[in-house]
Amino acid sequence: MANLETQYLGLTLKNPIVVSSSGLTNSLDKIKEIEKAGAGALVLKSIFEEQINHETADVQSESKQYAEAYDYLQNYVKANNVDKHLHLIKEAKKEVSIPIIASINCVSSGNWTDFAKQFETAGADALELNVFILPTSKHLNAAEQEEKYYKIVEEVIKTVTIPVSVKISYHFTNPIQVVDRLYALGAKGVVMFNRFYEPDIDIDKLEMTAGSVFSCAADLRHTLRWAAIVADEVKEVNISASTGVHDEKAAIKAILAGASTVQVCSVLYQKGIGEITKIVDGLEKWMNQRGFDSIKTIKGLMSMKSVSNPDAYYRSQFMKYFSNFE
Ligand SMILES: Cc1cc2nc3c(=O)[nH]c(=O)nc-3n(C[C@H](O)[C@H](O)[C@H](O)COP(=O)(O)O)c2cc1C
């Protein structure tokens, strides 16, 4: 029988299937259900730096004439967000045995870095930093933009002793170098990749709308390419594959590419928490059928340098490879 145990961020997970940070992980009942369905770990719904700032700004506009009240309310808003979250971590640690990864969605290295320590004290097994800073200035070059990410990660890693992973986007000039630098700063893992709110336009109403919230199975391809390349180039970092994992086949592909864990979200919203069980069972069945006895034996088996045609991961020009496609 295949052993599905995997090492991720220095933690031993009973299998590589991790439920992504989202509304699926924001209550104790849901967390218990996720454990029951067989997930190896979960990432809690993020605390949003933006959310805290936004609430604080609301408070500010209502109480701007009363400086003392403003200070009090600002702290109150912060404390309540944090308290609710800390309570969930403590409860989850009491009630379930799978690792609980806390998550912070951040865009700057401000006051919130203090919060990170509190998550650790509450019992979080690791911390996932969801960092995405949309560049909106033509005066900011790529290196300056990336420095902001490094500063955040550096500050948090100074604050906590639990392992830290960074959830990144693929909107970097060179994702390999970014991951290498994050690892050098002390990040034990990277989640590749996050998915974002994308704007759309309603051409009848001439209004802004939102693109689809959920990923589709085809979105896995970005994840696969970069997992396979980064796994070889930054060997020590743990990769958690995210975006487009909708079934066990996708999970298997991501692990073969080099991921230590695989995160699932959209498919659970669309088809239910029971999909976790199907993915775990499907992975185990596939390993048994093929005679693979551990995750270690399949992890990275098809990374960029392990396949006979590594060029397959580098191909990017449609003109070159699909020129006869009509
Ligand atoms: C409704 C919803 C809420 C989400 N909330 C968060 C969040 O709080 N923090 C975060 O890091 N990612 C969040 N995400 C992104 C997911 O964690 C995940 O990275 C993304 O959906 C890609 O994975 P998927 O293809 O399995 O959906 C959210 C996604 C969805 C669909």
PDB file of N, CA and C and ligand atoms in Angstrom, residues 20-23 45-46 48 103 128 130 167 193-195 213-215 242-246 263-266 269, ligand 1:
ATOM      1  N   SER A  20      -6.988  25.138   0.297  1.00  0.00           N
ATOM      2  CA  SER A  20      -6.475  26.514   0.182  1.00  0.00           C
ATOM      3  C   SER A  20      -7.192  27.475   1.109  1.00  0.00           C
ATOM      4  N   SER A  21      -6.508  28.559   1.358  1.00  0.00           N
ATOM      5  CA  SER A  21      -7.108  29.664   2.103  1.00  0.00           C
ATOM      6  C   SER A  21      -8.319  30.199   1.325  1.00  0.00           C
ATOM      7  N   SER A  22      -9.459  30.257   2.007  1.00  0.00           N
ATOM      8  CA  SER A  22     -10.704  30.723   1.357  1.00  0.00           C
ATOM      9  C   SER A  22     -11.827  30.660   2.384  1.00  0.00           C
ATOM     10  N   GLY A  23     -13.024  30.983   1.926  1.00  0.00           N
ATOM     11  CA  GLY A  23     -14.181  30.875   2.817  1.00  0.00           C
ATOM     12  C   GLY A  23     -14.458  29.440   3.259  1.00  0.00           C
ATOM     13  N   LYS A  45      -8.642  30.918   6.109  1.00  0.00           N
ATOM     14  CA  LYS A  45      -9.013  32.138   5.379  1.00  0.00           C
ATOM     15  C   LYS A  45      -8.063  33.257   5.830  1.00  0.00           C
ATOM     16  N   SER A  46      -7.590  34.041   4.876  1.00  0.00           N
ATOM     17  CA  SER A  46      -6.610  35.080   5.217  1.00  0.00           C
ATOM     18  C   SER A  46      -7.210  36.195   6.068  1.00  0.00           C
ATOM     19  N   PHE A  48      -6.892  39.933   6.092  1.00  0.00           N
ATOM     20  CA  PHE A  48      -6.481  40.876   5.060  1.00  0.00           C
ATOM     21  C   PHE A  48      -5.970  42.169   5.687  1.00  0.00           C
ATOM     22  N   SER A 103      -2.958  32.383   7.558  1.00  0.00           N
ATOM     23  CA  SER A 103      -2.671  33.104   6.315  1.00  0.00           C
ATOM     24  C   SER A 103      -2.884  34.604   6.485  1.00  0.00           C
ATOM     25  N   GLU A 128       1.250  31.253   6.051  1.00  0.00           N
ATOM     26  CA  GLU A 128       1.335  31.485   4.601  1.00  0.00           C
ATOM     27  C   GLU A 128       1.095  32.979   4.356  1.00  0.00           C
ATOM     28  N   ASN A 130       0.257  35.760   1.800  1.00  0.00           N
ATOM     29  CA  ASN A 130      -0.291  35.967   0.464  1.00  0.00           C
ATOM     30  C   ASN A 130       0.050  37.409   0.087  1.00  0.00           C
ATOM     31  N   LYS A 167       2.809  32.848  -0.778  1.00  0.00           N
ATOM     32  CA  LYS A 167       1.924  32.553  -1.905  1.00  0.00           C
ATOM     33  C   LYS A 167       2.125  33.655  -2.940  1.00  0.00           C
ATOM     34  N   PHE A 193       0.259  28.923  -7.829  1.00  0.00           N
ATOM     35  CA  PHE A 193       0.209  30.358  -7.717  1.00  0.00           C
ATOM     36  C   PHE A 193      -1.114  30.778  -7.105  1.00  0.00           C
ATOM     37  N   ASN A 194      -1.170  32.042  -6.737  1.00  0.00           N
ATOM     38  CA  ASN A 194      -2.428  32.600  -6.273  1.00  0.00           C
ATOM     39  C   ASN A 194      -3.318  32.923  -7.473  1.00  0.00           C
ATOM     40  N   ARG A 195      -4.584  33.102  -7.194  1.00  0.00           N
ATOM     41  CA  ARG A 195      -5.519  33.499  -8.245  1.00  0.00           C
ATOM     42  C   ARG A 195      -6.108  34.831  -7.813  1.00  0.00           C
ATOM     43  N   VAL A 213     -14.858  33.862 -10.503  1.00  0.00           N
ATOM     44  CA  VAL A 213     -14.166  33.687  -9.211  1.00  0.00           C
ATOM     45  C   VAL A 213     -13.334  32.399  -9.232  1.00  0.00           C
ATOM     46  N   PHE A 214     -13.871  31.401  -9.931  1.00  0.00           N
ATOM     47  CA  PHE A 214     -13.252  30.077  -9.844  1.00  0.00           C
ATOM     48  C   PHE A 214     -12.294  29.813 -11.001  1.00  0.00           C
ATOM     49  N   SER A 215     -11.327  28.967 -10.704  1.00  0.00           N
ATOM     50  CA  SER A 215     -10.386  28.562 -11.753  1.00  0.00           C
ATOM     51  C   SER A 215     -11.053  27.485 -12.610  1.00  0.00           C
ATOM     52  N   SER A 242      -0.808  25.331  -6.615  1.00  0.00           N
ATOM     53  CA  SER A 242      -2.156  25.877  -6.465  1.00  0.00           C
ATOM     54  C   SER A 242      -2.592  26.531  -7.766  1.00  0.00           C
ATOM     55  N   THR A 243      -3.856  26.459  -8.017  1.00  0.00           N
ATOM     56  CA  THR A 243      -4.586  26.985  -9.182  1.00  0.00           C
ATOM     57  C   THR A 243      -4.744  25.919 -10.256  1.00  0.00           C
ATOM     58  N   GLY A 244      -5.972  25.487 -10.397  1.00  0.00           N
ATOM     59  CA  GLY A 244      -6.324  24.552 -11.464  1.00  0.00           C
ATOM     60  C   GLY A 244      -6.278  23.093 -11.052  1.00  0.00           C
ATOM     61  N   VAL A 245      -6.085  22.811  -9.760  1.00  0.00           N
ATOM     62  CA  VAL A 245      -6.121  21.401  -9.339  1.00  0.00           C
ATOM     63  C   VAL A 245      -7.590  21.048  -9.085  1.00  0.00           C
ATOM     64  N   HIS A 246      -8.184  20.319 -10.031  1.00  0.00           N
ATOM     65  CA  HIS A 246      -9.613  20.012  -9.938  1.00  0.00           C
ATOM     66  C   HIS A 246      -9.894  18.521  -9.750  1.00  0.00           C
ATOM     67  N   GLN A 263      -2.741  22.294  -3.481  1.00  0.00           N
ATOM     68  CA  GLN A 263      -3.855  22.980  -2.825  1.00  0.00           C
ATOM     69  C   GLN A 263      -5.107  22.950  -3.698  1.00  0.00           C
ATOM     70  N   VAL A 264      -6.243  22.785  -3.047  1.00  0.00           N
ATOM     71  CA  VAL A 264      -7.514  22.735  -3.774  1.00  0.00           C
ATOM     72  C   VAL A 264      -8.490  23.769  -3.207  1.00  0.00           C
ATOM     73  N   CYS A 265      -9.211  24.400  -4.106  1.00  0.00           N
ATOM     74  CA  CYS A 265     -10.185  25.402  -3.664  1.00  0.00           C
ATOM     75  C   CYS A 265     -11.422  25.409  -4.563  1.00  0.00           C
ATOM     76  N   SER A 266     -11.271  25.925  -5.801  1.00  0.00           N
ATOM     77  CA  SER A 266     -12.448  26.091  -6.685  1.00  0.00           C
ATOM     78  C   SER A 266     -13.278  24.820  -6.790  1.00  0.00           C
ATOM     79  N   TYR A 269     -15.581  24.346  -3.925  1.00  0.00           N
ATOM     80  CA  TYR A 269     -16.751  25.232  -3.988  1.00  0.00           C
ATOM     81  C   TYR A 269     -17.757  24.681  -4.992  1.00  0.00           C
TER      82      TYR A 269
HETATM   83  C1  LIG B   1     -14.058  32.393  -2.889  1.00  0.00           C
HETATM   84  C2  LIG B   1     -12.559  32.387  -2.768  1.00  0.00           C
HETATM   85  C3  LIG B   1     -11.969  32.993  -1.662  1.00  0.00           C
HETATM   86  C4  LIG B   1     -10.572  33.027  -1.545  1.00  0.00           C
HETATM   87  N1  LIG B   1      -9.999  33.613  -0.452  1.00  0.00           N
HETATM   88  C5  LIG B   1      -8.641  33.597  -0.331  1.00  0.00           C
HETATM   89  C6  LIG B   1      -8.013  34.123   0.823  1.00  0.00           C
HETATM   90  O1  LIG B   1      -8.632  34.597   1.766  1.00  0.00           O
HETATM   91  N2  LIG B   1      -6.660  34.065   0.878  1.00  0.00           N
HETATM   92  C7  LIG B   1      -5.895  33.516  -0.113  1.00  0.00           C
HETATM   93  O2  LIG B   1      -4.663  33.470   0.014  1.00  0.00           O
HETATM   94  N3  LIG B   1      -6.470  32.999  -1.210  1.00  0.00           N
HETATM   95  C8  LIG B   1      -7.807  33.030  -1.342  1.00  0.00           C
HETATM   96  N4  LIG B   1      -8.390  32.475  -2.455  1.00  0.00           N
HETATM   97  C9  LIG B   1      -7.538  31.865  -3.489  1.00  0.00           C
HETATM   98  C10 LIG B   1      -7.437  30.366  -3.252  1.00  0.00           C
HETATM   99  O3  LIG B   1      -6.805  30.079  -2.017  1.00  0.00           O
HETATM  100  C11 LIG B   1      -6.633  29.672  -4.364  1.00  0.00           C
HETATM  101  O4  LIG B   1      -5.287  30.097  -4.316  1.00  0.00           O
HETATM  102  C12 LIG B   1      -7.182  29.965  -5.744  1.00  0.00           C
HETATM  103  O5  LIG B   1      -8.577  29.855  -5.772  1.00  0.00           O
HETATM  104  C13 LIG B   1      -6.582  29.012  -6.775  1.00  0.00           C
HETATM  105  O6  LIG B   1      -6.842  27.664  -6.452  1.00  0.00           O
HETATM  106  P1  LIG B   1      -8.018  26.818  -7.189  1.00  0.00           P
HETATM  107  O7  LIG B   1      -7.680  26.775  -8.619  1.00  0.00           O
HETATM  108  O8  LIG B   1      -7.969  25.483  -6.525  1.00  0.00           O
HETATM  109  O9  LIG B   1      -9.278  27.553  -6.926  1.00  0.00           O
HETATM  110  C14 LIG B   1      -9.779  32.434  -2.566  1.00  0.00           C
HETATM  111  C15 LIG B   1     -10.395  31.808  -3.660  1.00  0.00           C
HETATM  112  C16 LIG B   1     -11.768  31.776  -3.769  1.00  0.00           C
HETATM  113  C17 LIG B   1     -12.388  31.094  -4.954  1.00  0.00           C
END
